[in-house]
Amino acid sequence: MTSLESEISTNFTQQQKPGVTVWFTGLSGAGKTTITRALEQELHSRGCKVEILDGDIVRENLTKGLGFSREDRDENIRRIGFVSQLLTRNHVIVLVSAISPYTVIRDEVRQRIGNFIEVYVNAPLNVCEKRDVKGLYKRARAGEIKNFTGIDDPYEPPTNPEVECRTDLETLEESVSKVITTLEELGYLRKSGSD
Ligand code: ADP
């Protein structure tokens, strides 16, 4: 088989798979964006159709104008969930990266989408705060940002996620591999190397 035939074959077979939303939840700085970007590369290399919906980017367009009250946070998640649902039913693997601190709304989008994998990106608050990737924890501690998750706003951890990534204890590669294995086991992704 030529490489072009091989690529066409991979794409054809992968597209027979159902779509799925892989929903990454966790504190700011826990590693959601880092993992979804690495995962996207791996999935592209396997010929998958992938879209990332990243909370920070979504808040600049789809949910622009929403704040951080409980109501606005829920509306943010509901809109992301709606787009994810459309993409999922069109055989896309959707990677959502959003703090999504509240259990009830996460469960609501899970029910609505159906093909749904929850990934708890778990690093202790003190680790996230030490990383302080965007300098937001410092500003929240200084009182410059209000309602900051983990500081003066709650985070409700998932009770039964399909995957948990302890980014303070495992490597990025290990986290990506856990998600890939779960996608394979649940039938959303062809096992690497299988026909
Ligand atoms: P979030 O999207 O959850 O706010 P980011 O992905 O933006 O978090 O930031 C996480 C930070 O933690 C990055 O600087 C990343 O390099 C670092 N990090 C250290 N170890 C890991 C790991 N095992 N997995 C993911 N990120 C890690």
PDB file of C-alpha atoms and ligand atoms in Angstrom:
ATOM      1  CA  MET A   1       0.000   0.000   0.000  1.00  0.00           C
ATOM      2  CA  THR A   2       1.367   3.469  -0.855  1.00  0.00           C
ATOM      3  CA  SER A   3       1.500   6.078   1.924  1.00  0.00           C
ATOM      4  CA  LEU A   4      -1.372   7.971   0.259  1.00  0.00           C
ATOM      5  CA  GLU A   5      -3.511   4.811   0.115  1.00  0.00           C
ATOM      6  CA  SER A   6      -2.611   4.121   3.725  1.00  0.00           C
ATOM      7  CA  GLU A   7      -3.675   7.626   4.757  1.00  0.00           C
ATOM      8  CA  ILE A   8      -6.950   7.379   2.854  1.00  0.00           C
ATOM      9  CA  SER A   9      -7.602   3.992   4.436  1.00  0.00           C
ATOM     10  CA  THR A  10      -6.904   5.360   7.937  1.00  0.00           C
ATOM     11  CA  ASN A  11      -9.163   8.354   7.387  1.00  0.00           C
ATOM     12  CA  PHE A  12     -11.935   6.217   5.968  1.00  0.00           C
ATOM     13  CA  THR A  13     -11.961   3.746   8.813  1.00  0.00           C
ATOM     14  CA  GLN A  14     -11.600   6.402  11.518  1.00  0.00           C
ATOM     15  CA  GLN A  15     -14.570   8.308  10.159  1.00  0.00           C
ATOM     16  CA  GLN A  16     -16.797   5.281  10.709  1.00  0.00           C
ATOM     17  CA  LYS A  17     -16.254   5.781  14.425  1.00  0.00           C
ATOM     18  CA  PRO A  18     -18.842   7.768  16.388  1.00  0.00           C
ATOM     19  CA  GLY A  19     -17.826  11.202  17.612  1.00  0.00           C
ATOM     20  CA  VAL A  20     -17.210  11.885  21.254  1.00  0.00           C
ATOM     21  CA  THR A  21     -16.753  14.824  23.589  1.00  0.00           C
ATOM     22  CA  VAL A  22     -13.762  14.533  25.893  1.00  0.00           C
ATOM     23  CA  TRP A  23     -14.383  17.062  28.639  1.00  0.00           C
ATOM     24  CA  PHE A  24     -11.347  18.237  30.626  1.00  0.00           C
ATOM     25  CA  THR A  25     -12.235  19.815  33.954  1.00  0.00           C
ATOM     26  CA  GLY A  26      -9.909  21.104  36.658  1.00  0.00           C
ATOM     27  CA  LEU A  27      -8.457  24.148  38.330  1.00  0.00           C
ATOM     28  CA  SER A  28      -6.731  26.886  36.377  1.00  0.00           C
ATOM     29  CA  GLY A  29      -3.154  25.732  35.773  1.00  0.00           C
ATOM     30  CA  ALA A  30      -3.987  22.058  36.340  1.00  0.00           C
ATOM     31  CA  GLY A  31      -2.887  21.178  32.789  1.00  0.00           C
ATOM     32  CA  LYS A  32      -6.064  21.052  30.681  1.00  0.00           C
ATOM     33  CA  THR A  33      -4.745  23.129  27.774  1.00  0.00           C
ATOM     34  CA  THR A  34      -1.372  21.376  27.767  1.00  0.00           C
ATOM     35  CA  ILE A  35      -2.950  17.911  27.653  1.00  0.00           C
ATOM     36  CA  THR A  36      -5.588  18.755  25.042  1.00  0.00           C
ATOM     37  CA  ARG A  37      -2.951  20.213  22.698  1.00  0.00           C
ATOM     38  CA  ALA A  38      -0.724  17.147  22.979  1.00  0.00           C
ATOM     39  CA  LEU A  39      -3.734  14.880  22.562  1.00  0.00           C
ATOM     40  CA  GLU A  40      -4.853  16.785  19.472  1.00  0.00           C
ATOM     41  CA  GLN A  41      -1.481  16.101  17.830  1.00  0.00           C
ATOM     42  CA  GLU A  42      -1.673  12.399  18.623  1.00  0.00           C
ATOM     43  CA  LEU A  43      -5.238  12.142  17.294  1.00  0.00           C
ATOM     44  CA  HIS A  44      -4.347  14.038  14.105  1.00  0.00           C
ATOM     45  CA  SER A  45      -1.487  11.623  13.514  1.00  0.00           C
ATOM     46  CA  ARG A  46      -4.077   8.838  13.625  1.00  0.00           C
ATOM     47  CA  GLY A  47      -6.246  10.552  10.998  1.00  0.00           C
ATOM     48  CA  CYS A  48      -9.005  11.727  13.363  1.00  0.00           C
ATOM     49  CA  LYS A  49     -11.188  14.792  12.994  1.00  0.00           C
ATOM     50  CA  VAL A  50     -10.524  16.844  16.137  1.00  0.00           C
ATOM     51  CA  GLU A  51     -11.711  20.195  17.475  1.00  0.00           C
ATOM     52  CA  ILE A  52     -10.569  21.908  20.648  1.00  0.00           C
ATOM     53  CA  LEU A  53     -12.955  24.167  22.537  1.00  0.00           C
ATOM     54  CA  ASP A  54     -10.708  25.982  25.003  1.00  0.00           C
ATOM     55  CA  GLY A  55     -12.402  27.991  27.749  1.00  0.00           C
ATOM     56  CA  ASP A  56     -10.119  30.989  27.370  1.00  0.00           C
ATOM     57  CA  ILE A  57     -10.719  31.227  23.614  1.00  0.00           C
ATOM     58  CA  VAL A  58     -14.433  30.497  23.839  1.00  0.00           C
ATOM     59  CA  ARG A  59     -14.864  33.338  26.322  1.00  0.00           C
ATOM     60  CA  GLU A  60     -13.498  35.739  23.681  1.00  0.00           C
ATOM     61  CA  ASN A  61     -16.187  34.865  21.143  1.00  0.00           C
ATOM     62  CA  LEU A  62     -18.958  32.280  21.719  1.00  0.00           C
ATOM     63  CA  THR A  63     -19.504  33.333  25.331  1.00  0.00           C
ATOM     64  CA  LYS A  64     -18.076  36.847  25.203  1.00  0.00           C
ATOM     65  CA  GLY A  65     -19.723  39.081  27.784  1.00  0.00           C
ATOM     66  CA  LEU A  66     -20.395  36.349  30.310  1.00  0.00           C
ATOM     67  CA  GLY A  67     -18.818  36.788  33.729  1.00  0.00           C
ATOM     68  CA  PHE A  68     -17.998  34.427  36.559  1.00  0.00           C
ATOM     69  CA  SER A  69     -21.188  34.319  38.607  1.00  0.00           C
ATOM     70  CA  ARG A  70     -22.669  30.842  38.959  1.00  0.00           C
ATOM     71  CA  GLU A  71     -25.331  31.694  36.359  1.00  0.00           C
ATOM     72  CA  ASP A  72     -22.787  32.966  33.841  1.00  0.00           C
ATOM     73  CA  ARG A  73     -20.442  30.029  34.418  1.00  0.00           C
ATOM     74  CA  ASP A  74     -23.351  27.630  33.825  1.00  0.00           C
ATOM     75  CA  GLU A  75     -24.366  29.493  30.660  1.00  0.00           C
ATOM     76  CA  ASN A  76     -20.750  29.339  29.449  1.00  0.00           C
ATOM     77  CA  ILE A  77     -20.711  25.570  29.905  1.00  0.00           C
ATOM     78  CA  ARG A  78     -24.156  25.138  28.360  1.00  0.00           C
ATOM     79  CA  ARG A  79     -23.074  26.940  25.171  1.00  0.00           C
ATOM     80  CA  ILE A  80     -19.827  24.997  24.936  1.00  0.00           C
ATOM     81  CA  GLY A  81     -21.890  21.851  25.457  1.00  0.00           C
ATOM     82  CA  PHE A  82     -24.244  22.795  22.624  1.00  0.00           C
ATOM     83  CA  VAL A  83     -21.404  23.247  20.126  1.00  0.00           C
ATOM     84  CA  SER A  84     -19.775  20.043  21.355  1.00  0.00           C
ATOM     85  CA  GLN A  85     -23.010  18.189  20.773  1.00  0.00           C
ATOM     86  CA  LEU A  86     -23.224  19.368  17.144  1.00  0.00           C
ATOM     87  CA  LEU A  87     -19.614  18.412  16.452  1.00  0.00           C
ATOM     88  CA  THR A  88     -19.891  15.084  18.258  1.00  0.00           C
ATOM     89  CA  ARG A  89     -22.842  13.968  16.161  1.00  0.00           C
ATOM     90  CA  ASN A  90     -20.768  14.780  13.070  1.00  0.00           C
ATOM     91  CA  HIS A  91     -18.116  12.223  14.047  1.00  0.00           C
ATOM     92  CA  VAL A  92     -15.657  14.726  15.495  1.00  0.00           C
ATOM     93  CA  ILE A  93     -13.575  14.085  18.595  1.00  0.00           C
ATOM     94  CA  VAL A  94     -14.192  17.259  20.609  1.00  0.00           C
ATOM     95  CA  LEU A  95     -11.677  18.211  23.286  1.00  0.00           C
ATOM     96  CA  VAL A  96     -13.207  20.674  25.737  1.00  0.00           C
ATOM     97  CA  SER A  97     -10.826  22.440  28.078  1.00  0.00           C
ATOM     98  CA  ALA A  98     -12.774  24.414  30.665  1.00  0.00           C
ATOM     99  CA  ILE A  99     -12.553  24.755  34.449  1.00  0.00           C
ATOM    100  CA  SER A 100     -16.281  23.847  34.595  1.00  0.00           C
ATOM    101  CA  PRO A 101     -16.378  23.898  38.389  1.00  0.00           C
ATOM    102  CA  TYR A 102     -19.963  22.742  38.972  1.00  0.00           C
ATOM    103  CA  THR A 103     -21.031  19.108  38.927  1.00  0.00           C
ATOM    104  CA  VAL A 104     -24.676  19.674  38.020  1.00  0.00           C
ATOM    105  CA  ILE A 105     -23.981  21.477  34.728  1.00  0.00           C
ATOM    106  CA  ARG A 106     -21.205  19.013  33.780  1.00  0.00           C
ATOM    107  CA  ASP A 107     -23.699  16.200  34.280  1.00  0.00           C
ATOM    108  CA  GLU A 108     -26.302  18.093  32.267  1.00  0.00           C
ATOM    109  CA  VAL A 109     -24.042  18.360  29.213  1.00  0.00           C
ATOM    110  CA  ARG A 110     -22.988  14.729  29.666  1.00  0.00           C
ATOM    111  CA  GLN A 111     -26.646  13.662  29.459  1.00  0.00           C
ATOM    112  CA  ARG A 112     -27.314  15.870  26.455  1.00  0.00           C
ATOM    113  CA  ILE A 113     -24.278  14.815  24.439  1.00  0.00           C
ATOM    114  CA  GLY A 114     -24.338  11.098  25.267  1.00  0.00           C
ATOM    115  CA  ASN A 115     -20.937  10.177  23.868  1.00  0.00           C
ATOM    116  CA  PHE A 116     -19.034  11.808  26.668  1.00  0.00           C
ATOM    117  CA  ILE A 117     -15.807  11.176  28.543  1.00  0.00           C
ATOM    118  CA  GLU A 118     -14.980  13.231  31.604  1.00  0.00           C
ATOM    119  CA  VAL A 119     -11.301  13.792  32.361  1.00  0.00           C
ATOM    120  CA  TYR A 120     -10.486  15.184  35.781  1.00  0.00           C
ATOM    121  CA  VAL A 121      -7.229  17.093  35.400  1.00  0.00           C
ATOM    122  CA  ASN A 122      -6.178  17.022  38.999  1.00  0.00           C
ATOM    123  CA  ALA A 123      -3.320  18.929  40.554  1.00  0.00           C
ATOM    124  CA  PRO A 124      -3.522  20.288  44.106  1.00  0.00           C
ATOM    125  CA  LEU A 125      -4.283  23.971  44.464  1.00  0.00           C
ATOM    126  CA  ASN A 126      -0.834  24.729  45.869  1.00  0.00           C
ATOM    127  CA  VAL A 127       0.788  23.192  42.765  1.00  0.00           C
ATOM    128  CA  CYS A 128      -1.464  25.139  40.387  1.00  0.00           C
ATOM    129  CA  GLU A 129      -0.769  28.281  42.373  1.00  0.00           C
ATOM    130  CA  LYS A 130       2.958  27.695  42.242  1.00  0.00           C
ATOM    131  CA  ARG A 131       2.803  27.174  38.458  1.00  0.00           C
ATOM    132  CA  ASP A 132       0.627  30.292  38.113  1.00  0.00           C
ATOM    133  CA  VAL A 133       0.891  30.030  34.316  1.00  0.00           C
ATOM    134  CA  LYS A 134      -1.051  33.221  33.649  1.00  0.00           C
ATOM    135  CA  GLY A 135      -0.296  35.100  36.868  1.00  0.00           C
ATOM    136  CA  LEU A 136      -3.959  34.899  37.827  1.00  0.00           C
ATOM    137  CA  TYR A 137      -3.533  33.299  41.258  1.00  0.00           C
ATOM    138  CA  LYS A 138      -1.269  36.127  42.330  1.00  0.00           C
ATOM    139  CA  ARG A 139      -3.865  38.641  41.228  1.00  0.00           C
ATOM    140  CA  ALA A 140      -6.679  36.683  42.904  1.00  0.00           C
ATOM    141  CA  ARG A 141      -4.736  36.502  46.196  1.00  0.00           C
ATOM    142  CA  ALA A 142      -4.179  40.252  45.943  1.00  0.00           C
ATOM    143  CA  GLY A 143      -7.938  40.730  45.581  1.00  0.00           C
ATOM    144  CA  GLU A 144      -7.632  42.093  42.042  1.00  0.00           C
ATOM    145  CA  ILE A 145      -9.749  39.251  40.618  1.00  0.00           C
ATOM    146  CA  LYS A 146     -12.940  38.192  42.390  1.00  0.00           C
ATOM    147  CA  ASN A 147     -14.699  34.814  42.203  1.00  0.00           C
ATOM    148  CA  PHE A 148     -11.538  32.986  41.216  1.00  0.00           C
ATOM    149  CA  THR A 149     -12.001  29.208  41.294  1.00  0.00           C
ATOM    150  CA  GLY A 150     -10.070  27.606  44.137  1.00  0.00           C
ATOM    151  CA  ILE A 151      -9.460  30.921  45.907  1.00  0.00           C
ATOM    152  CA  ASP A 152     -12.819  32.535  46.574  1.00  0.00           C
ATOM    153  CA  ASP A 153     -15.073  30.416  44.362  1.00  0.00           C
ATOM    154  CA  PRO A 154     -15.731  26.667  44.707  1.00  0.00           C
ATOM    155  CA  TYR A 155     -14.481  23.788  42.578  1.00  0.00           C
ATOM    156  CA  GLU A 156     -16.516  20.598  42.757  1.00  0.00           C
ATOM    157  CA  PRO A 157     -14.301  17.662  41.712  1.00  0.00           C
ATOM    158  CA  PRO A 158     -15.894  14.941  39.573  1.00  0.00           C
ATOM    159  CA  THR A 159     -16.939  11.950  41.659  1.00  0.00           C
ATOM    160  CA  ASN A 160     -16.751   9.350  38.908  1.00  0.00           C
ATOM    161  CA  PRO A 161     -14.659  10.582  35.960  1.00  0.00           C
ATOM    162  CA  GLU A 162     -13.697   8.136  33.201  1.00  0.00           C
ATOM    163  CA  VAL A 163     -10.101   9.364  33.502  1.00  0.00           C
ATOM    164  CA  GLU A 164      -8.124  11.154  36.199  1.00  0.00           C
ATOM    165  CA  CYS A 165      -4.796  12.776  35.353  1.00  0.00           C
ATOM    166  CA  ARG A 166      -2.635  13.661  38.347  1.00  0.00           C
ATOM    167  CA  THR A 167      -0.442  16.201  36.593  1.00  0.00           C
ATOM    168  CA  ASP A 168       1.656  16.774  39.717  1.00  0.00           C
ATOM    169  CA  LEU A 169       2.598  13.089  39.778  1.00  0.00           C
ATOM    170  CA  GLU A 170       2.582  11.893  36.164  1.00  0.00           C
ATOM    171  CA  THR A 171       4.166  13.087  32.938  1.00  0.00           C
ATOM    172  CA  LEU A 172       2.280  14.743  30.114  1.00  0.00           C
ATOM    173  CA  GLU A 173       2.859  11.600  28.029  1.00  0.00           C
ATOM    174  CA  GLU A 174       1.276   9.440  30.734  1.00  0.00           C
ATOM    175  CA  SER A 175      -1.774  11.695  30.910  1.00  0.00           C
ATOM    176  CA  VAL A 176      -2.219  11.659  27.121  1.00  0.00           C
ATOM    177  CA  SER A 177      -1.769   7.902  27.049  1.00  0.00           C
ATOM    178  CA  LYS A 178      -4.498   7.392  29.681  1.00  0.00           C
ATOM    179  CA  VAL A 179      -7.006   9.320  27.566  1.00  0.00           C
ATOM    180  CA  ILE A 180      -5.989   7.511  24.366  1.00  0.00           C
ATOM    181  CA  THR A 181      -6.410   4.119  26.064  1.00  0.00           C
ATOM    182  CA  THR A 182      -9.864   5.083  27.333  1.00  0.00           C
ATOM    183  CA  LEU A 183     -10.919   6.274  23.861  1.00  0.00           C
ATOM    184  CA  GLU A 184      -9.750   2.941  22.433  1.00  0.00           C
ATOM    185  CA  GLU A 185     -11.412   0.845  25.132  1.00  0.00           C
ATOM    186  CA  LEU A 186     -14.737   2.639  24.731  1.00  0.00           C
ATOM    187  CA  GLY A 187     -14.652   2.183  20.940  1.00  0.00           C
ATOM    188  CA  TYR A 188     -14.145   5.821  19.929  1.00  0.00           C
ATOM    189  CA  LEU A 189     -10.669   5.278  18.515  1.00  0.00           C
ATOM    190  CA  ARG A 190      -9.083   2.474  16.542  1.00  0.00           C
ATOM    191  CA  LYS A 191      -6.268   0.815  18.395  1.00  0.00           C
ATOM    192  CA  SER A 192      -2.892   1.961  17.040  1.00  0.00           C
ATOM    193  CA  GLY A 193      -1.524  -0.548  14.545  1.00  0.00           C
ATOM    194  CA  SER A 194      -4.821  -2.442  14.057  1.00  0.00           C
ATOM    195  CA  ASP A 195      -6.372  -2.704  10.576  1.00  0.00           C
TER     196      ASP A 195
HETATM  197  P1  ADP B   1      -5.008  24.883  32.402  1.00  0.00           P
HETATM  198  O1  ADP B   1      -5.358  24.804  30.941  1.00  0.00           O
HETATM  199  O2  ADP B   1      -5.605  23.747  33.196  1.00  0.00           O
HETATM  200  O3  ADP B   1      -5.283  26.225  33.004  1.00  0.00           O
HETATM  201  P2  ADP B   1      -2.287  24.870  31.458  1.00  0.00           P
HETATM  202  O4  ADP B   1      -2.221  23.663  30.583  1.00  0.00           O
HETATM  203  O5  ADP B   1      -2.468  26.204  30.804  1.00  0.00           O
HETATM  204  O6  ADP B   1      -3.454  24.644  32.548  1.00  0.00           O
HETATM  205  O7  ADP B   1      -1.001  24.951  32.408  1.00  0.00           O
HETATM  206  C1  ADP B   1      -0.499  23.832  33.075  1.00  0.00           C
HETATM  207  C2  ADP B   1       0.979  24.050  33.374  1.00  0.00           C
HETATM  208  O8  ADP B   1       1.476  22.921  34.078  1.00  0.00           O
HETATM  209  C3  ADP B   1       1.814  24.205  32.114  1.00  0.00           C
HETATM  210  O9  ADP B   1       2.804  25.178  32.338  1.00  0.00           O
HETATM  211  C4  ADP B   1       2.451  22.808  31.963  1.00  0.00           C
HETATM  212  O10 ADP B   1       3.677  22.851  31.282  1.00  0.00           O
HETATM  213  C5  ADP B   1       2.611  22.397  33.431  1.00  0.00           C
HETATM  214  N1  ADP B   1       2.682  20.957  33.655  1.00  0.00           N
HETATM  215  C6  ADP B   1       3.626  20.339  34.406  1.00  0.00           C
HETATM  216  N2  ADP B   1       3.439  19.007  34.418  1.00  0.00           N
HETATM  217  C7  ADP B   1       2.358  18.761  33.649  1.00  0.00           C
HETATM  218  C8  ADP B   1       1.669  17.570  33.271  1.00  0.00           C
HETATM  219  N3  ADP B   1       2.066  16.360  33.691  1.00  0.00           N
HETATM  220  N4  ADP B   1       0.578  17.666  32.477  1.00  0.00           N
HETATM  221  C9  ADP B   1       0.146  18.893  32.056  1.00  0.00           C
HETATM  222  N5  ADP B   1       0.747  20.058  32.374  1.00  0.00           N
HETATM  223  C10 ADP B   1       1.863  20.005  33.166  1.00  0.00           C
END
